[in-house]
PDB file of C-alpha atoms and ligand atoms in Angstrom:
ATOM      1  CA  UNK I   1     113.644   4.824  30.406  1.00 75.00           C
ATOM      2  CA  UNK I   2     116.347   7.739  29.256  1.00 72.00           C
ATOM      3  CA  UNK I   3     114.773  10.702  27.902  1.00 75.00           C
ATOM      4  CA  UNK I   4     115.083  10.756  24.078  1.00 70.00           C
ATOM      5  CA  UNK I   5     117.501  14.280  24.556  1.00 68.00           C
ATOM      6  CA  UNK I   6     119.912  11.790  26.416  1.00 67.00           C
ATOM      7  CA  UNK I   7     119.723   9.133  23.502  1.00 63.00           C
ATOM      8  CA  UNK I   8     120.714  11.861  21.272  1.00 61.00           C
ATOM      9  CA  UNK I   9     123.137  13.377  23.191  1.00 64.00           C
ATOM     10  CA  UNK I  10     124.799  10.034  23.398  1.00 62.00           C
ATOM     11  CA  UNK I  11     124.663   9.490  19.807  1.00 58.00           C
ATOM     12  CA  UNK I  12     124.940   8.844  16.446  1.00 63.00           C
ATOM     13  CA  UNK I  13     126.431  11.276  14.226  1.00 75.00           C
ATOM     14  CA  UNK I  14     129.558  10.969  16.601  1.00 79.00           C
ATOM     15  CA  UNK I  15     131.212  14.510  15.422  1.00 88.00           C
ATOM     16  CA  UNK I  16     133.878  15.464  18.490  1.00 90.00           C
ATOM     17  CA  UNK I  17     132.723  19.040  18.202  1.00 93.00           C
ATOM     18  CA  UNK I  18     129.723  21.469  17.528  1.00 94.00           C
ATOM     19  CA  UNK I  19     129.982  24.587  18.177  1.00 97.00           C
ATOM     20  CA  UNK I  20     127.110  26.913  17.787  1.00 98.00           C
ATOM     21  CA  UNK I  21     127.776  29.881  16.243  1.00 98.00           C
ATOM     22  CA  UNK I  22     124.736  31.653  16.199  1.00 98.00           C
ATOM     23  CA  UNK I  23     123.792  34.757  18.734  1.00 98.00           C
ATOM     24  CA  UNK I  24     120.163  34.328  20.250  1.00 97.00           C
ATOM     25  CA  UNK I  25     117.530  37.120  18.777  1.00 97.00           C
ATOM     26  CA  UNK I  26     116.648  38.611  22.536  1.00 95.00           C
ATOM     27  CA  UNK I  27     119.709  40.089  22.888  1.00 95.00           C
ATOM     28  CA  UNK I  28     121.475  41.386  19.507  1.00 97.00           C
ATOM     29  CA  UNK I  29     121.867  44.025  18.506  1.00 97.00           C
ATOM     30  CA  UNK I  30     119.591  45.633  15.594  1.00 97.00           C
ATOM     31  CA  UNK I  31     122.109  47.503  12.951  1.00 96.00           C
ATOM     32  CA  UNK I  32     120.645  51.484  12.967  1.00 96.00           C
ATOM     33  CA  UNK I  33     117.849  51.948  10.975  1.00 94.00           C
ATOM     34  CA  UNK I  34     116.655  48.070  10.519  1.00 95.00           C
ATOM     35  CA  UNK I  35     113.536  47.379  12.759  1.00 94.00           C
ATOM     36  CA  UNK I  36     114.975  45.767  16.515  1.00 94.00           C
ATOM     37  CA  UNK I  37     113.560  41.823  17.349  1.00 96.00           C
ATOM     38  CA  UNK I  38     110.035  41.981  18.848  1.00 96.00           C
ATOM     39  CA  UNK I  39     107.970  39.381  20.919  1.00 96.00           C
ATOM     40  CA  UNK I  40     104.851  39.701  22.469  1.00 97.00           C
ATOM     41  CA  UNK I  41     103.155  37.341  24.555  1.00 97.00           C
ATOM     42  CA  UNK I  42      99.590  36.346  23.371  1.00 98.00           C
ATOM     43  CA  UNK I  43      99.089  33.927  26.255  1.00 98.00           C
ATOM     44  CA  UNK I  44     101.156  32.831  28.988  1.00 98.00           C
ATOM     45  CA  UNK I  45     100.200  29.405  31.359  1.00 98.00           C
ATOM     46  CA  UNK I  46     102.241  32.005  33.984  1.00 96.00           C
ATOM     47  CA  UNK I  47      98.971  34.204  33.761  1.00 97.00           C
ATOM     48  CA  UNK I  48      96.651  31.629  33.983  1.00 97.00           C
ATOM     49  CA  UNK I  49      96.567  31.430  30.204  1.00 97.00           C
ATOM     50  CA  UNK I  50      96.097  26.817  28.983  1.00 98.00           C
ATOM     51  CA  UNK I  51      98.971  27.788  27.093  1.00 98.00           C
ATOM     52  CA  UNK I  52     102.229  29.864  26.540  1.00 98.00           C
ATOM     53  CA  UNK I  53     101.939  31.357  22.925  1.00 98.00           C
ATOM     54  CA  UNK I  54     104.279  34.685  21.333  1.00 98.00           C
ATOM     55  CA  UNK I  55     104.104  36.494  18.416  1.00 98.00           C
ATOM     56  CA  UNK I  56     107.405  37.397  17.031  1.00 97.00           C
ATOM     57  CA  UNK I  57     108.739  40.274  14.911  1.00 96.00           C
ATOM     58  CA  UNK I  58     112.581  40.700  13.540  1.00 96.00           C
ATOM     59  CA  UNK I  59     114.097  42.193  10.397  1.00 97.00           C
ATOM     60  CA  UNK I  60     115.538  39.525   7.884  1.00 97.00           C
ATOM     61  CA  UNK I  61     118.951  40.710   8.847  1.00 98.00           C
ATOM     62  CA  UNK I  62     118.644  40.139  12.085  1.00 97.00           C
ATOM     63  CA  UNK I  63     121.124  38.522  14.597  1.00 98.00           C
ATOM     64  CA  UNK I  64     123.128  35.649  12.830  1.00 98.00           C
ATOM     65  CA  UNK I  65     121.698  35.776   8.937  1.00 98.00           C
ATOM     66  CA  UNK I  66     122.539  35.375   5.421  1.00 98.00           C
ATOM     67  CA  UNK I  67     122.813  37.979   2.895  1.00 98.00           C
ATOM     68  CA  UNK I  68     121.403  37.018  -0.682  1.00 98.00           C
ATOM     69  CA  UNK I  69     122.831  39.447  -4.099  1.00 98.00           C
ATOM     70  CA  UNK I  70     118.866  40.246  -3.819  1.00 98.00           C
ATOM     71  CA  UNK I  71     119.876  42.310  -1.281  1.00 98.00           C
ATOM     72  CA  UNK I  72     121.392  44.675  -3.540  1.00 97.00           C
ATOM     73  CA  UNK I  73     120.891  43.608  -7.167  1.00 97.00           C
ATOM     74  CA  UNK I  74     117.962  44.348  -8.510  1.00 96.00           C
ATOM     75  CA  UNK I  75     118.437  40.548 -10.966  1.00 95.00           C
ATOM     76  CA  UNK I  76     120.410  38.830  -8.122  1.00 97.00           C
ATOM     77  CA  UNK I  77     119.273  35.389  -6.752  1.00 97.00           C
ATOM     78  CA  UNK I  78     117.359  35.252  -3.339  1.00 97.00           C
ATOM     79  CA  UNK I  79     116.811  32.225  -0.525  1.00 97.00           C
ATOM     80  CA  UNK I  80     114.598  30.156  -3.043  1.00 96.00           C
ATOM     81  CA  UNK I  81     117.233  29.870  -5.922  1.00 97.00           C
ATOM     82  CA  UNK I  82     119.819  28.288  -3.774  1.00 97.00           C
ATOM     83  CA  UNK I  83     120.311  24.590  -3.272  1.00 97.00           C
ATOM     84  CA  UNK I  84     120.783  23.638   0.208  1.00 97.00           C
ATOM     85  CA  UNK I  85     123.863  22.394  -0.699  1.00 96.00           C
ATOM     86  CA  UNK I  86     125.017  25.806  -0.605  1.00 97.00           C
ATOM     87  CA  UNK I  87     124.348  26.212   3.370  1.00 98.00           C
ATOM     88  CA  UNK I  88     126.344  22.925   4.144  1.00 98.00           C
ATOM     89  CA  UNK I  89     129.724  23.398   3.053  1.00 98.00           C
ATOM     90  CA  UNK I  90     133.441  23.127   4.677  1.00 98.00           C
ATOM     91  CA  UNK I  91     134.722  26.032   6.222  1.00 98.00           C
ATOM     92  CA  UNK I  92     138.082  27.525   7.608  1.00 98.00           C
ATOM     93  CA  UNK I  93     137.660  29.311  10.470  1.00 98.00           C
ATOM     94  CA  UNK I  94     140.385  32.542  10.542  1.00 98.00           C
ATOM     95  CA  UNK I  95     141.684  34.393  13.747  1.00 97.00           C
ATOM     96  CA  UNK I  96     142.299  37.732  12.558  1.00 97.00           C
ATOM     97  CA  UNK I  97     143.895  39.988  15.299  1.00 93.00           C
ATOM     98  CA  UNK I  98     143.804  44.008  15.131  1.00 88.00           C
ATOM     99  CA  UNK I  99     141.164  46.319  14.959  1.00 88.00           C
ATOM    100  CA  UNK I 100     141.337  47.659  11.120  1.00 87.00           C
ATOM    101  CA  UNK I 101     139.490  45.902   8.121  1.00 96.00           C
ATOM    102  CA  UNK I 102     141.057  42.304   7.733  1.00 97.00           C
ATOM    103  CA  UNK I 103     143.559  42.712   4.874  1.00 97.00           C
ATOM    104  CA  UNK I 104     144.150  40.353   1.771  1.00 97.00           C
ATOM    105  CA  UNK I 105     147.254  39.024   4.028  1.00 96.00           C
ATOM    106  CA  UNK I 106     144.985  37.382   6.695  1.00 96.00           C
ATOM    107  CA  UNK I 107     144.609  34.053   4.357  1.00 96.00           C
ATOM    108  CA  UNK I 108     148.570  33.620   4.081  1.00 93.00           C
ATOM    109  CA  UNK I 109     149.409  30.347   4.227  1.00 90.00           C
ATOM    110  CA  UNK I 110     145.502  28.982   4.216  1.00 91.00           C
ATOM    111  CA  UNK I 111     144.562  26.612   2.175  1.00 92.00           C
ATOM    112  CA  UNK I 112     141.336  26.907  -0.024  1.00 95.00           C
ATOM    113  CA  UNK I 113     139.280  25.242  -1.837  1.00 96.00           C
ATOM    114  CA  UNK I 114     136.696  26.034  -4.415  1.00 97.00           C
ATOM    115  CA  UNK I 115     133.265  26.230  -2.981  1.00 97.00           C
ATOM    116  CA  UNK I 116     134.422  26.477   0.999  1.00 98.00           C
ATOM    117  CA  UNK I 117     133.565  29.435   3.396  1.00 98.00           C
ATOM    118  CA  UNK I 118     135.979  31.523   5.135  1.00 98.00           C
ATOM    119  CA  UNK I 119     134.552  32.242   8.438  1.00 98.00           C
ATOM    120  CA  UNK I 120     136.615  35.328   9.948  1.00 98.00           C
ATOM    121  CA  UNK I 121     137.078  35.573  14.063  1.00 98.00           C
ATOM    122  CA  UNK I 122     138.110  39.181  15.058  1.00 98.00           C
ATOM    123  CA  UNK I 123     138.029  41.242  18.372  1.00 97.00           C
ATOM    124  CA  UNK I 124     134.428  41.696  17.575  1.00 98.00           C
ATOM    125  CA  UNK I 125     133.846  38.161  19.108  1.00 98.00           C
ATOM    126  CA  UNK I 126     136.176  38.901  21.866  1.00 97.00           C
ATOM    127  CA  UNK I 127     134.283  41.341  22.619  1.00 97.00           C
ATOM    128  CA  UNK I 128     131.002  39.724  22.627  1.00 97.00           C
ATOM    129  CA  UNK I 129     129.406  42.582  20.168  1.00 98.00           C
ATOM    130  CA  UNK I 130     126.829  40.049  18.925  1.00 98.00           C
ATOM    131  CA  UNK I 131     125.491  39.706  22.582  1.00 97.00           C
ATOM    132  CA  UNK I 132     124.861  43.670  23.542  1.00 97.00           C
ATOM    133  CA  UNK I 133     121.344  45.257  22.610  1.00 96.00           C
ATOM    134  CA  UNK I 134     123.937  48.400  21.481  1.00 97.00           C
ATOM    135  CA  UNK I 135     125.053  48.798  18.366  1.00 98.00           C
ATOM    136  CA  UNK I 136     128.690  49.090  18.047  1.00 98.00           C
ATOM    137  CA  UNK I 137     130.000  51.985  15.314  1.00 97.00           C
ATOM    138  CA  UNK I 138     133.306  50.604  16.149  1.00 96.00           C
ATOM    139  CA  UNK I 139     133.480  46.747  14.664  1.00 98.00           C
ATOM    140  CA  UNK I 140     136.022  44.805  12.696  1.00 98.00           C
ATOM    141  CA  UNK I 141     134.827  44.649   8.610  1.00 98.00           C
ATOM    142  CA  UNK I 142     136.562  43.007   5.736  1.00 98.00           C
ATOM    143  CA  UNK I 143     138.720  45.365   3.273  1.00 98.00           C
ATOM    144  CA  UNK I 144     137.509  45.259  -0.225  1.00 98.00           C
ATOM    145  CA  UNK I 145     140.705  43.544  -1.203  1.00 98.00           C
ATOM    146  CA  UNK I 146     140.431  40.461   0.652  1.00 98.00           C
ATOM    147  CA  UNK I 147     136.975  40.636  -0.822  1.00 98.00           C
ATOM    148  CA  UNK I 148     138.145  40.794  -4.141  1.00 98.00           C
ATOM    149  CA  UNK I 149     140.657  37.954  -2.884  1.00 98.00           C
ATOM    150  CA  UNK I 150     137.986  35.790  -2.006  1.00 98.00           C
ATOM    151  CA  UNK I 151     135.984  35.920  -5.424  1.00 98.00           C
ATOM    152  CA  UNK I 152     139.683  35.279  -7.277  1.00 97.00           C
ATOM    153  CA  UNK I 153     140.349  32.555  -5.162  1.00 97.00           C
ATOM    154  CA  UNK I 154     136.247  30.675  -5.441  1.00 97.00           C
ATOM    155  CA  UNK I 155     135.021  30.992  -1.839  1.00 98.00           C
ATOM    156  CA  UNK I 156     131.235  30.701  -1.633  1.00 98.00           C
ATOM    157  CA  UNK I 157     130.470  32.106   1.675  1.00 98.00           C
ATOM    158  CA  UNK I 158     132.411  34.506   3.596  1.00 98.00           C
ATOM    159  CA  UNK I 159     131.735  34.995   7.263  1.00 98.00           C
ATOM    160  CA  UNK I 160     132.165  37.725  10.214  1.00 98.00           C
ATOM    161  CA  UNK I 161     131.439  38.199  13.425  1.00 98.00           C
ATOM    162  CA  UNK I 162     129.147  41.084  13.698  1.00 98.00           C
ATOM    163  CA  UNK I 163     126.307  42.457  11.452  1.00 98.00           C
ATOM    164  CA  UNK I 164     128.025  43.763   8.690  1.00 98.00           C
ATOM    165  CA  UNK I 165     131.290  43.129   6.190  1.00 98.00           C
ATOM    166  CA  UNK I 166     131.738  46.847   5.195  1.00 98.00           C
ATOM    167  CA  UNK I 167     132.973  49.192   7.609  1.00 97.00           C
ATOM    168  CA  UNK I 168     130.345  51.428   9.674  1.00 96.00           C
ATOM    169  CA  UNK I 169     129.283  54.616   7.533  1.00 93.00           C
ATOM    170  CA  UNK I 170     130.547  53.367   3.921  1.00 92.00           C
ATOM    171  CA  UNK I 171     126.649  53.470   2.769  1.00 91.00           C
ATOM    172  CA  UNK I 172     127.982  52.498  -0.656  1.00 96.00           C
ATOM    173  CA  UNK I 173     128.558  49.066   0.523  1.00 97.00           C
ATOM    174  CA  UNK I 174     131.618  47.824  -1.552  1.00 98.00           C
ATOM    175  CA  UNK I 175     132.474  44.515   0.090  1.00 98.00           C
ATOM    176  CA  UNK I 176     128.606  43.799   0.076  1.00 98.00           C
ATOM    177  CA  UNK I 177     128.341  45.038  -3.706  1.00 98.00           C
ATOM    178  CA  UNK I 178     131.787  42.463  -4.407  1.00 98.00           C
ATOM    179  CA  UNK I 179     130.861  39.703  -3.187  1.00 98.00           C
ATOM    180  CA  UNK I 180     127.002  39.247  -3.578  1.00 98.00           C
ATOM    181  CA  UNK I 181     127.720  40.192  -7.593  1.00 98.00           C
ATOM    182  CA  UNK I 182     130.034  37.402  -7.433  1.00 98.00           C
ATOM    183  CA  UNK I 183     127.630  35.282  -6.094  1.00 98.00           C
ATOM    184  CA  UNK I 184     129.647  34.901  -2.522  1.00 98.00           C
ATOM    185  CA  UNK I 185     126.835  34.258  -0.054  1.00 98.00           C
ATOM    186  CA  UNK I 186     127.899  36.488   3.223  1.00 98.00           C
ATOM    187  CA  UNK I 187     126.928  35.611   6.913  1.00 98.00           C
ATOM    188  CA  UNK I 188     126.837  38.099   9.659  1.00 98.00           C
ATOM    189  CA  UNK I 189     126.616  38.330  13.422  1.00 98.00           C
ATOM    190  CA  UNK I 190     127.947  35.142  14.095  1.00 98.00           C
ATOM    191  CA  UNK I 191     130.069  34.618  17.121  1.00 98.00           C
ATOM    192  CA  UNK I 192     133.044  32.792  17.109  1.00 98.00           C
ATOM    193  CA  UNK I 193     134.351  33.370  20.709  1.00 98.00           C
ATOM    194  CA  UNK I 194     134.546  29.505  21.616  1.00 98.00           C
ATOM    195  CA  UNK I 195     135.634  28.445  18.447  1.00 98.00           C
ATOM    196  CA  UNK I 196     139.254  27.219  17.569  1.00 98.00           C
ATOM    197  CA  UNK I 197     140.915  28.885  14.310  1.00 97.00           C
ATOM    198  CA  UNK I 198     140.550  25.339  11.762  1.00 97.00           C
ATOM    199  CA  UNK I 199     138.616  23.494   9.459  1.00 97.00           C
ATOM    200  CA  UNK I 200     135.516  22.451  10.019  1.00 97.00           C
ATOM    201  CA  UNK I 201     131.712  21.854   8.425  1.00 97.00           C
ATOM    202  CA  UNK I 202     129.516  24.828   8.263  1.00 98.00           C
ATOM    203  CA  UNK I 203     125.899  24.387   8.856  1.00 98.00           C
ATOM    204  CA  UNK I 204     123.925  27.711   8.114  1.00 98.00           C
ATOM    205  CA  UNK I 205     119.842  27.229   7.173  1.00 98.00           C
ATOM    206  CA  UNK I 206     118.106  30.056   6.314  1.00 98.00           C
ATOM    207  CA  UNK I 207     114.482  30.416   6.845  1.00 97.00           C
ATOM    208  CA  UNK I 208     112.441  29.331   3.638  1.00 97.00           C
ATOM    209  CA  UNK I 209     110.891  32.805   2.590  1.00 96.00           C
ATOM    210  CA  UNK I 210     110.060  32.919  -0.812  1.00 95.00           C
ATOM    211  CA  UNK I 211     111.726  36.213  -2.279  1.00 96.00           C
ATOM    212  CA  UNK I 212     113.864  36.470   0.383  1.00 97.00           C
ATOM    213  CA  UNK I 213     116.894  39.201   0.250  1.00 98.00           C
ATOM    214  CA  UNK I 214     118.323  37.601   3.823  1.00 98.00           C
ATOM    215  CA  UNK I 215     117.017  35.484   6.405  1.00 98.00           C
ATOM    216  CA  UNK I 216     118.097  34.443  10.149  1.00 98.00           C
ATOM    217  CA  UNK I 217     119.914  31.503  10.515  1.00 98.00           C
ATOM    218  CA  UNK I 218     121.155  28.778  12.764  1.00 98.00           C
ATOM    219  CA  UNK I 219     124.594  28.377  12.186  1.00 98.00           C
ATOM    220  CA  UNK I 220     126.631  25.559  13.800  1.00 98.00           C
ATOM    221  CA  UNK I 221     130.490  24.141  13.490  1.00 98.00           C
ATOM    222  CA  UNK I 222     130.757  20.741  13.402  1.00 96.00           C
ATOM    223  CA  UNK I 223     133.969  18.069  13.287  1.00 94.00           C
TER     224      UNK I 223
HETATM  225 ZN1   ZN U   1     122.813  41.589   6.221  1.00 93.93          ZN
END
């Protein structure tokens, strides 16, 4: 008899690729100031324990997540007031090289749709930044006119691959402030390393927290 993992992997669905884009909570890194992931063992069968249990403790912007405009408007919508239609969208996955704030020019020649994501690959997955404990000053953000861009042109999720949009030290958060007012969902610290530039099906779930601002995710690529 196969295992049912083998049935599956075998199976039905048939998409030619999944990618997951999501880092695992053990190892990210926690953005300065938020509280860093915590686990602590209850039991462990290793001890001599009938069972393996942990207790587990991470800020709701933790590793791969999903900014809500509750995050920073005081009336804006959190987790609860979005269909999950809005986490399973298509999305265009962007190489972006350089190591300055992705400009407006970036999405030459790309064509969008109302309602997609833009999912943005940049040296920060080259450099794995989503997979070291340290927090990186030094990270590739979005400028606030291709955030501006983005609301013009109807995209409902923008994406990039470390934990935040706006550039390290701009505390007033203007890419943030544009694009959750205008209702653009953002995910960050997701890592694109393995993943072609193309279109694709994003698949991003946050946690179902009522009220919340942001939650982790697991975010996958399929085609
Ligand atoms: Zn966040």
């Amino acid at each position: 008899m196969p295992l049912v993992s083998e049935i599956i992997l075998n199976n039905p669905l048939d998409f030619k690729e999944i990618y997951d884009i999501s880092a695992p909570l053990n190892t990210v890194p926690a953005y300065p100031g938020d509280r860093p992931y915590f686990r602590e063992w209850m039991a462990r069968l290793d001890e001599g324990n009938d069972y393996s249990l942990s207790a587990i403790a991470f800020c709701s912007h933790a590793g791969t997540h999903l900014d809500f405009p509750s995050h920073l408007l005081k009336s804006g919508r959190c987790q609860e007031q979005y269909s999950l239609k809005r986490f399973i969208i298509p999305a265009e996955v962007i190489s972006v090289p350089g190591e300055g704030p992705i400009l407006p020019s970036s999405l030459q020649g790309c064509k969008i749709d109302k309602g997609q994501a833009l999912l943005f690959k940049t040296g920060n997955s080259k450099k794995r930044l989503m997979h070291q404990v340290a927090f990186s000053e030094d990270f590739v953000s979005l400028s606030l006119g291709l955030a501006q861009l983005c609301v013009v042109m109807g995209v409902s999720l923008v994406g990039i691959d470390y934990l935040s949009v706006d550039k390290y030290g701009d505390d007033s958060l203007p890419v943030h402030g544009t694009l959750l007012e205008n209702d653009v969902l953002i995910l960050e610290g997701i890592d694109l390393a393995a993943v072609p530039s193309g279109r694709y099906s994003l698949i991003c779930l946050p946690l179902s927290i009522k009220d919340a601002e942001a939650s982790p995710v697991r975010a996958i690529l399929v085609r």
